[in-house]
Amino acid sequence: MGFLTLPAAALLLSLASAQKIGTIPEVHPKLMTQLCTTSGGCVDRQLSLVTDALAHPIHAANDPSISCTSSPLNATLCPDAATCAQNCVVEGIEYGSIGVLATGSALTLRQYLFDGAQHKSVSPRLYLLAEDDMNYEPLRLLNQELTFDVDVSQLACGMNGALYLSEMDMSGSRSDLNPAGAQYGTGYCDAQCFTTPSFINGIANLNASGACCNEMDIWEANARATVYTPHTCSGVGSFLCSGDDCIKTAAGSGVCDKDGCGINPFGLGDKGFYGPGSTVDTTKPLTVVTQFITDEAGDLAEIKRVYVQDGKVIPNTRETTNENVLRLGEAYEGALNDEYCAARNRSDFARLGGHKVMGESLKRGMVLIFSIWNSEGDFMSWLDGENNGPCNATEGDPALIRARIPDVQVTFSNIRWGDIGSTFNASGLTAQGVLDGQTKALSAESGAARMMAGSVVGLALLVGALLV
């Protein structure tokens, strides 16, 4: 989907069947990031963001009231991929209308917006674009680290403010039928291989295919629980699946590891490490450092997590009550490695190459993704409920969140990556100034973005308002 400005002669044939572009311009929010080295420090890089293609309006070329993304696809508009591309128009989007605010190095995402009558779920998902504003930025993080500041204080039970990597094609899988690619957010893939999108790689998904790729969930969290998880796949880069290959019917099936091998401090038994007033105190901004450490052969051997808060470096907890992990003894230091994943019986992760394959993906380059979402199907209990967190069985119900604390949001800021040890230090490091500025900007948002006005929801609401 979309339009790429290239010499007219080169595009003449492809534009005859390529998806048309509407009249609403696509203006990408800017985000300041940093690339860091141990020798030269951190250098600013002005990048930009694009939302997923299916968040854009896509309609019939001759009638904007007819959607091209219905499920199933309109058989008249889309009898085949080429005809569908010719009949459908993709428009630009105003990012405030989907709960996105980017100012300087900070990005705030909101789950709900008030439209004057009700709170509407917008659940934005954004991809990091390169300096050319046409292709995705490739993060090559093998033997590197990624650091960011985050404020999850306004994320209640059942919410997920996520920052993660997927091995998407850097062009957005640009093709003759999809000449714009990444500029309009095409090419999404992950290890879940969802078969429901109406378009994949900017082309009509007429065969219930799934878009699969290696996925590194660096940060899935709210104020009550957090987890980081690599997911491996059998293919290199972005690839399509069909039928049972897209799903997990039993252990040892599927082309991707949907469950992954993760570390959730609460789930492992340290219930006082992360949360409001805990060792990592989620009532305040915090810095998250993830290091991808290699062995002597250059393969990924360990994924290590460190936090920084109030000028203090906090290693990820190694405390656990899990019997299998306890058997590792001193070998378990609160980091992900193949020994830990074997102790957790993550057989699909091992079957699909484990940390070595994840490292190969990190070396090739992955796309940085930001999202906020909740789940009507499971209330996000896999993250913060049952044995995974302190939230009860109904707190994560999106209907209750919308009714009682709709101002749920997450702010990511000061995103930087580079040599291990180059992106953070223990003294004087704080995100408060940036986050204070973002809060002021949010408070000043006009009706054009339709951001909900009102007082900031307090910690007491986050902890207890949804208790039933």
Coordinates of C-alpha atoms in Angstrom, one line a residue:
M1 CA 0.0 0.0 0.0
G2 CA 1.1 3.5 -0.5
F3 CA 3.1 5.6 -2.9
L4 CA 6.9 5.9 -3.4
T5 CA 8.2 8.8 -5.4
L6 CA 10.4 7.3 -8.1
P7 CA 11.0 8.2 -11.8
A8 CA 7.8 7.9 -13.7
A9 CA 9.2 5.6 -16.3
A10 CA 10.3 3.1 -13.7
L11 CA 6.9 3.1 -12.1
L12 CA 4.6 3.1 -15.1
L13 CA 3.9 -0.6 -15.2
S14 CA 3.7 -1.1 -11.5
L15 CA 1.4 1.9 -10.9
A16 CA -1.1 0.4 -13.3
S17 CA -1.9 -2.3 -10.7
A18 CA -0.5 -0.7 -7.5
Q19 CA -2.6 0.5 -4.6
K20 CA -3.6 4.1 -5.1
I21 CA -2.8 6.9 -2.7
G22 CA -5.6 9.2 -1.5
T23 CA -5.6 12.9 -0.8
I24 CA -4.9 13.0 2.9
P25 CA -1.1 13.4 3.5
E26 CA 1.0 11.1 5.7
V27 CA 3.1 13.2 8.1
H28 CA 5.3 11.1 10.3
P29 CA 5.9 12.1 13.9
K30 CA 9.6 12.8 14.7
L31 CA 11.5 11.1 17.4
M32 CA 15.1 11.9 18.6
T33 CA 17.2 8.9 19.3
Q34 CA 20.9 8.3 20.0
L35 CA 23.5 6.0 18.6
C36 CA 26.3 5.4 21.2
T37 CA 29.9 4.1 21.2
T38 CA 32.3 3.6 24.1
S39 CA 34.8 5.8 22.3
G40 CA 32.7 8.7 21.1
G41 CA 29.7 8.8 23.4
C42 CA 26.1 9.2 22.1
V43 CA 25.2 11.1 18.9
D44 CA 21.7 12.4 18.2
R45 CA 19.8 10.9 15.3
Q46 CA 16.4 12.4 14.2
L47 CA 14.2 9.5 13.1
S48 CA 10.5 9.2 12.6
L49 CA 7.6 6.9 13.3
V50 CA 4.9 5.3 11.2
T51 CA 1.8 3.4 12.3
D52 CA 0.8 0.1 10.9
A53 CA -0.7 0.2 7.4
L54 CA -4.0 -1.3 8.6
A55 CA -4.4 1.7 11.0
H56 CA -4.6 3.9 8.0
P57 CA -7.9 4.5 6.2
I58 CA -8.1 2.1 3.2
H59 CA -11.2 2.5 1.0
A60 CA -12.6 1.9 -2.4
A61 CA -11.1 4.3 -5.0
N62 CA -14.5 5.4 -6.2
D63 CA -16.3 5.5 -2.8
P64 CA -14.6 6.5 0.4
S65 CA -17.5 5.0 2.4
I66 CA -16.6 1.5 1.4
S67 CA -13.8 -0.1 3.3
C68 CA -11.2 -2.3 1.7
T69 CA -10.2 -4.0 5.0
S70 CA -13.5 -5.8 5.8
S71 CA -13.3 -9.4 6.9
P72 CA -13.7 -11.2 4.7
L73 CA -12.4 -8.9 1.9
N74 CA -15.0 -7.4 -0.5
A75 CA -15.0 -10.0 -3.3
T76 CA -16.0 -7.3 -5.9
L77 CA -13.1 -5.0 -4.9
C78 CA -10.6 -7.7 -4.2
P79 CA -11.2 -10.9 -6.4
D80 CA -7.4 -11.1 -6.7
A81 CA -4.4 -9.2 -5.3
A82 CA -3.7 -7.1 -8.4
T83 CA -7.3 -6.0 -8.9
C84 CA -7.6 -5.3 -5.2
A85 CA -4.5 -3.0 -5.3
Q86 CA -6.0 -1.1 -8.3
N87 CA -9.4 -0.7 -6.6
C88 CA -8.3 0.4 -3.2
V89 CA -6.9 3.7 -1.9
V90 CA -4.8 4.2 1.2
E91 CA -4.9 7.6 3.0
G92 CA -2.5 9.3 5.4
I93 CA -3.5 9.6 9.1
E94 CA -3.4 12.3 11.7
Y95 CA -1.4 10.7 14.6
G96 CA -3.1 12.6 17.4
S97 CA -6.3 10.9 16.4
I98 CA -4.8 7.5 17.2
G99 CA -3.4 8.5 20.6
V100 CA 0.1 9.3 19.6
L101 CA 2.2 12.2 20.9
A102 CA 5.9 12.5 20.0
T103 CA 7.9 15.5 21.4
G104 CA 11.6 15.6 21.2
S105 CA 12.9 12.2 22.5
A106 CA 9.6 11.2 24.2
L107 CA 6.7 9.2 22.8
T108 CA 3.4 8.8 24.6
L109 CA 0.8 6.3 23.6
R110 CA -2.8 6.2 24.8
Q111 CA -5.2 3.3 24.7
Y112 CA -8.4 5.4 24.7
L113 CA -9.5 8.7 23.3
F114 CA -12.6 10.6 24.3
D115 CA -14.7 11.6 21.2
G116 CA -17.2 13.7 23.0
A117 CA -19.5 10.9 23.8
Q118 CA -17.4 7.9 24.8
H119 CA -13.9 6.6 25.1
K120 CA -12.8 5.0 21.9
S121 CA -10.0 2.3 21.8
V122 CA -7.2 3.3 19.4
S123 CA -4.4 1.0 20.6
P124 CA -1.6 2.5 18.4
R125 CA 1.4 0.4 17.2
L126 CA 4.3 2.3 15.7
Y127 CA 7.5 1.4 13.8
L128 CA 10.8 3.3 13.8
L129 CA 11.7 4.7 10.4
A130 CA 15.2 5.5 9.2
E131 CA 16.5 9.0 8.5
D132 CA 15.3 8.7 4.8
D133 CA 11.7 8.5 6.1
M134 CA 11.1 5.8 3.5
N135 CA 12.5 2.6 5.1
Y136 CA 12.6 1.1 8.6
E137 CA 15.6 1.7 10.8
P138 CA 17.6 -1.5 11.1
L139 CA 18.7 -2.1 14.7
R140 CA 21.7 -4.5 14.7
L141 CA 22.1 -5.3 18.4
L142 CA 24.3 -8.4 18.6
N143 CA 26.9 -7.7 21.2
Q144 CA 25.2 -4.3 21.7
E145 CA 22.7 -2.9 24.2
L146 CA 19.4 -1.0 23.9
T147 CA 18.4 1.5 26.6
F148 CA 15.3 3.6 27.1
D149 CA 13.4 5.4 29.8
V150 CA 9.8 4.5 30.5
D151 CA 6.9 5.7 32.7
V152 CA 4.4 2.9 33.3
S153 CA 2.8 4.5 36.3
Q154 CA -0.5 5.0 34.4
L155 CA -0.7 1.4 33.1
A156 CA -3.2 -0.6 35.1
C157 CA -3.7 -4.3 35.3
G158 CA -4.6 -5.7 32.0
M159 CA -2.6 -3.2 30.0
N160 CA 0.6 -3.8 28.0
G161 CA 2.9 -0.9 27.1
A162 CA 5.3 -2.8 24.8
L163 CA 8.7 -2.1 23.1
Y164 CA 10.0 -4.9 21.0
L165 CA 11.9 -5.9 17.8
S166 CA 10.7 -7.9 14.8
E167 CA 12.7 -9.0 11.8
M168 CA 10.6 -7.1 9.3
D169 CA 11.8 -6.3 5.8
M170 CA 13.4 -2.9 6.0
S171 CA 11.5 -1.6 2.9
G172 CA 8.2 -2.8 4.4
S173 CA 8.2 -5.6 1.8
R174 CA 8.0 -3.0 -1.0
S175 CA 6.9 -4.5 -4.3
D176 CA 5.2 -3.8 -7.6
L177 CA 1.8 -4.1 -5.8
N178 CA 3.1 -2.3 -2.7
P179 CA 5.4 0.5 -4.0
A180 CA 5.3 2.6 -0.8
G181 CA 6.1 0.0 1.8
A182 CA 7.5 1.2 5.0
Q183 CA 6.3 4.8 4.4
Y184 CA 2.8 3.6 5.1
G185 CA 3.7 1.0 7.7
T186 CA 3.5 -2.2 5.6
G187 CA 5.4 -5.4 6.2
Y188 CA 4.6 -6.2 9.8
C189 CA 5.4 -9.7 11.0
D190 CA 6.0 -11.4 14.4
A191 CA 6.3 -14.9 15.9
Q192 CA 2.5 -15.2 16.4
C193 CA 2.0 -15.5 12.6
F194 CA -1.5 -14.1 12.7
T195 CA -3.6 -15.1 9.8
T196 CA -6.4 -12.6 10.3
P197 CA -5.0 -9.4 8.7
S198 CA -6.8 -8.4 5.5
F199 CA -3.5 -7.2 3.9
I200 CA 0.0 -8.7 4.4
N201 CA 3.0 -6.9 3.0
G202 CA 0.6 -4.4 1.5
I203 CA -1.1 -7.0 -0.6
A204 CA -4.5 -8.5 -0.1
N205 CA -4.4 -11.6 2.1
L206 CA -6.7 -13.9 0.1
N207 CA -5.4 -17.2 1.4
A208 CA -5.5 -16.7 5.2
S209 CA -1.7 -16.6 5.2
G210 CA 0.3 -15.5 8.3
A211 CA 3.3 -13.2 8.3
C212 CA 6.1 -14.7 10.5
C213 CA 9.5 -13.6 11.7
N214 CA 11.8 -13.7 14.7
E215 CA 10.6 -11.4 17.5
M216 CA 12.4 -10.0 20.6
D217 CA 10.0 -8.7 23.2
I218 CA 12.3 -6.4 25.1
W219 CA 9.6 -4.9 27.2
E220 CA 6.0 -6.0 27.9
A221 CA 4.8 -4.4 31.0
N222 CA 2.4 -2.4 33.1
A223 CA 2.7 -1.0 36.6
R224 CA 2.3 -4.4 38.2
A225 CA 4.4 -6.9 36.1
T226 CA 6.9 -7.1 33.4
V227 CA 8.5 -9.8 31.1
Y228 CA 11.1 -9.9 28.4
T229 CA 11.0 -12.8 25.9
P230 CA 12.7 -13.9 22.7
H231 CA 10.7 -15.8 20.1
T232 CA 12.4 -17.7 17.3
C233 CA 11.2 -18.9 13.9
S234 CA 12.3 -21.4 11.3
G235 CA 12.7 -18.9 8.5
V236 CA 15.1 -16.0 7.9
G237 CA 13.6 -12.5 7.8
S238 CA 9.9 -12.1 7.1
F239 CA 8.1 -15.1 5.5
L240 CA 4.6 -16.4 5.0
C241 CA 3.0 -19.5 6.6
S242 CA -0.2 -21.3 5.8
G243 CA -2.5 -23.8 7.5
D244 CA -1.2 -25.6 10.6
D245 CA 2.3 -24.2 10.2
C246 CA 0.9 -20.8 11.4
I247 CA -0.5 -22.2 14.7
K248 CA 0.7 -24.2 17.7
T249 CA -1.4 -27.4 17.8
A250 CA 1.0 -29.1 20.3
A251 CA 4.6 -28.9 21.5
G252 CA 6.9 -29.3 18.5
S253 CA 4.5 -27.8 15.9
G254 CA 4.5 -24.5 14.1
V255 CA 7.1 -22.5 12.3
C256 CA 7.6 -20.1 15.2
D257 CA 7.9 -20.3 19.0
K258 CA 4.7 -18.5 20.1
D259 CA 5.4 -18.9 23.9
G260 CA 9.0 -17.9 23.8
C261 CA 11.4 -18.1 26.7
G262 CA 11.0 -15.2 29.1
I263 CA 11.8 -13.8 32.5
N264 CA 9.0 -12.4 34.6
P265 CA 10.3 -11.6 38.1
F266 CA 7.0 -12.1 39.8
G267 CA 6.3 -15.3 37.9
L268 CA 9.7 -16.7 39.1
G269 CA 8.8 -15.9 42.7
D270 CA 10.3 -12.5 43.5
K271 CA 7.1 -10.7 44.2
G272 CA 8.7 -7.6 45.7
F273 CA 11.1 -6.7 42.9
Y274 CA 8.9 -4.9 40.4
G275 CA 5.8 -2.8 41.1
P276 CA 4.6 0.2 43.0
G277 CA 7.0 0.9 45.9
S278 CA 9.1 -2.1 45.0
T279 CA 12.9 -2.4 44.3
V280 CA 12.1 -1.2 40.8
D281 CA 9.4 1.4 41.7
T282 CA 6.8 1.8 39.0
T283 CA 5.3 4.9 40.5
K284 CA 8.4 6.7 39.1
P285 CA 10.2 6.8 35.7
L286 CA 12.8 4.1 35.2
T287 CA 15.6 3.2 32.8
V288 CA 15.6 -0.2 31.1
V289 CA 18.9 -1.6 29.7
T290 CA 19.0 -4.8 27.7
Q291 CA 22.3 -6.3 26.7
F292 CA 22.8 -8.9 24.0
I293 CA 26.1 -10.6 25.0
T294 CA 28.0 -13.0 22.7
D295 CA 30.3 -15.9 23.4
E296 CA 33.8 -16.5 22.0
A297 CA 32.3 -17.8 18.7
G298 CA 30.3 -14.6 18.3
D299 CA 27.0 -16.2 18.9
L300 CA 24.3 -14.8 21.2
A301 CA 24.9 -16.4 24.6
E302 CA 22.9 -14.3 27.1
I303 CA 20.3 -11.5 27.2
K304 CA 20.9 -9.5 30.3
R305 CA 18.6 -6.9 31.9
V306 CA 19.6 -4.0 34.1
Y307 CA 17.5 -1.2 35.5
V308 CA 18.6 2.3 36.5
Q309 CA 16.5 4.4 38.9
D310 CA 17.3 7.3 41.1
G311 CA 20.9 7.1 40.0
K312 CA 21.3 3.5 41.1
V313 CA 21.9 0.5 38.9
I314 CA 19.6 -2.4 39.7
P315 CA 20.5 -5.8 38.2
N316 CA 17.6 -8.0 37.3
T317 CA 16.7 -10.2 40.3
R318 CA 18.1 -13.7 40.5
E319 CA 15.7 -14.7 43.3
T320 CA 13.3 -17.4 42.4
T321 CA 11.1 -20.1 43.9
N322 CA 11.0 -22.1 40.6
E323 CA 12.4 -25.5 41.5
N324 CA 13.9 -26.1 38.0
V325 CA 15.6 -22.8 38.0
L326 CA 16.8 -23.3 41.5
R327 CA 18.7 -26.4 40.3
L328 CA 20.8 -24.2 38.2
G329 CA 22.3 -22.7 41.3
E330 CA 24.9 -19.9 40.8
A331 CA 24.6 -20.4 37.1
Y332 CA 21.4 -18.5 37.1
E333 CA 22.1 -14.8 37.4
G334 CA 18.7 -13.4 36.4
A335 CA 19.6 -13.4 32.7
L336 CA 18.3 -15.4 29.7
N337 CA 20.5 -18.1 28.3
D338 CA 19.9 -21.6 26.8
E339 CA 20.5 -23.2 30.2
Y340 CA 17.7 -21.2 31.8
C341 CA 15.4 -21.9 28.8
A342 CA 16.1 -25.7 29.1
A343 CA 15.3 -25.5 32.9
R344 CA 12.0 -23.9 32.0
N345 CA 11.3 -26.6 29.4
R346 CA 11.0 -24.2 26.5
S347 CA 11.4 -26.9 23.9
D348 CA 10.0 -25.0 21.0
F349 CA 12.5 -22.2 21.6
A350 CA 15.3 -24.7 21.5
R351 CA 13.8 -26.6 18.5
L352 CA 13.9 -23.4 16.5
G353 CA 17.5 -22.5 17.3
G354 CA 17.3 -20.8 20.7
H355 CA 19.6 -17.9 21.4
K356 CA 21.9 -18.6 18.5
V357 CA 19.1 -18.0 16.0
M358 CA 17.9 -15.0 17.9
G359 CA 21.4 -13.6 17.7
E360 CA 21.5 -14.1 14.0
S361 CA 18.4 -12.1 13.6
L362 CA 19.8 -9.3 15.8
K363 CA 22.9 -9.3 13.7
R364 CA 20.9 -9.0 10.4
G365 CA 18.8 -6.1 11.8
M366 CA 15.4 -5.8 13.3
V367 CA 12.7 -3.1 13.4
L368 CA 11.9 -1.3 16.7
I369 CA 8.2 -1.3 17.5
F370 CA 6.1 0.6 20.2
S371 CA 2.6 -0.4 21.2
I372 CA -0.1 -0.1 23.8
W373 CA -2.9 -2.7 24.0
N374 CA -5.2 -4.8 26.1
S375 CA -6.9 -8.1 25.5
E376 CA -10.5 -9.1 25.6
G377 CA -9.7 -12.8 25.2
D378 CA -7.4 -13.3 28.3
F379 CA -7.4 -10.0 30.1
M380 CA -3.6 -10.1 29.8
S381 CA -3.4 -12.7 32.6
W382 CA -0.3 -14.2 31.0
L383 CA 1.5 -11.0 31.9
D384 CA 0.1 -9.9 35.3
G385 CA -2.4 -12.4 36.6
E386 CA -2.6 -15.9 38.0
N387 CA 1.0 -16.9 38.8
N388 CA 2.5 -14.1 36.7
G389 CA 1.5 -11.1 38.7
P390 CA -0.7 -9.7 41.5
C391 CA -3.8 -8.8 39.4
N392 CA -7.0 -10.7 40.0
A393 CA -9.1 -12.5 37.4
T394 CA -11.2 -9.6 36.3
E395 CA -9.0 -6.5 36.7
G396 CA -7.7 -6.7 33.2
D397 CA -11.1 -6.7 31.5
P398 CA -10.9 -4.0 28.9
A399 CA -14.5 -3.0 29.6
L400 CA -13.7 -2.3 33.2
I401 CA -10.5 -0.4 32.3
R402 CA -12.4 1.8 29.8
A403 CA -15.2 2.5 32.3
R404 CA -13.1 3.2 35.4
I405 CA -9.6 4.4 34.4
P406 CA -9.6 5.2 30.7
D407 CA -6.6 7.5 30.8
V408 CA -4.2 4.6 30.6
Q409 CA -1.0 5.5 28.8
V410 CA 2.8 4.8 28.5
T411 CA 5.7 7.1 27.8
F412 CA 8.9 5.9 26.2
S413 CA 11.8 8.3 26.0
N414 CA 15.6 8.8 25.5
I415 CA 15.9 5.7 23.3
R416 CA 19.5 4.9 22.5
W417 CA 21.6 1.9 21.5
G418 CA 25.2 1.0 20.8
D419 CA 28.2 -0.6 22.4
I420 CA 27.7 -2.4 25.7
G421 CA 28.3 0.0 28.6
S422 CA 27.9 3.1 26.4
T423 CA 24.2 4.0 26.9
F424 CA 23.9 4.4 30.6
N425 CA 25.7 5.3 33.8
A426 CA 25.0 5.1 37.5
S427 CA 25.2 8.8 38.5
G428 CA 22.8 11.6 37.7
L429 CA 20.8 9.6 35.2
T430 CA 17.2 10.4 35.2
A431 CA 14.3 10.7 32.7
Q432 CA 12.3 13.0 34.9
G433 CA 13.0 16.2 32.9
V434 CA 11.9 14.7 29.6
L435 CA 8.9 13.0 31.1
D436 CA 7.8 16.2 32.9
G437 CA 7.9 18.0 29.6
Q438 CA 5.9 15.2 28.0
T439 CA 3.3 15.5 30.7
K440 CA 3.0 19.3 30.1
A441 CA 2.6 18.7 26.4
L442 CA -0.1 16.1 27.0
S443 CA -2.0 18.5 29.2
A444 CA -1.9 21.1 26.5
E445 CA -3.1 18.9 23.7
S446 CA -6.0 20.5 21.8
G447 CA -9.2 19.1 20.5
A448 CA -7.5 18.5 17.2
A449 CA -5.9 15.4 18.7
R450 CA -9.0 14.7 20.7
M451 CA -7.0 13.7 23.8
M452 CA -9.1 13.2 26.9
A453 CA -8.8 16.1 29.3
G454 CA -8.9 15.6 33.1
S455 CA -6.8 14.9 36.1
V456 CA -4.0 12.4 36.2
V457 CA -5.2 9.1 37.5
G458 CA -3.5 8.3 40.9
L459 CA -1.6 5.2 41.9
A460 CA -4.5 4.1 44.1
L461 CA -6.7 3.8 41.0
L462 CA -4.0 1.7 39.3
V463 CA -3.7 -0.6 42.2
G464 CA -7.2 -1.0 43.4
A465 CA -9.9 0.7 41.3
L466 CA -10.6 -2.4 39.3
L467 CA -10.8 -4.8 42.3
V468 CA -14.1 -6.6 42.3

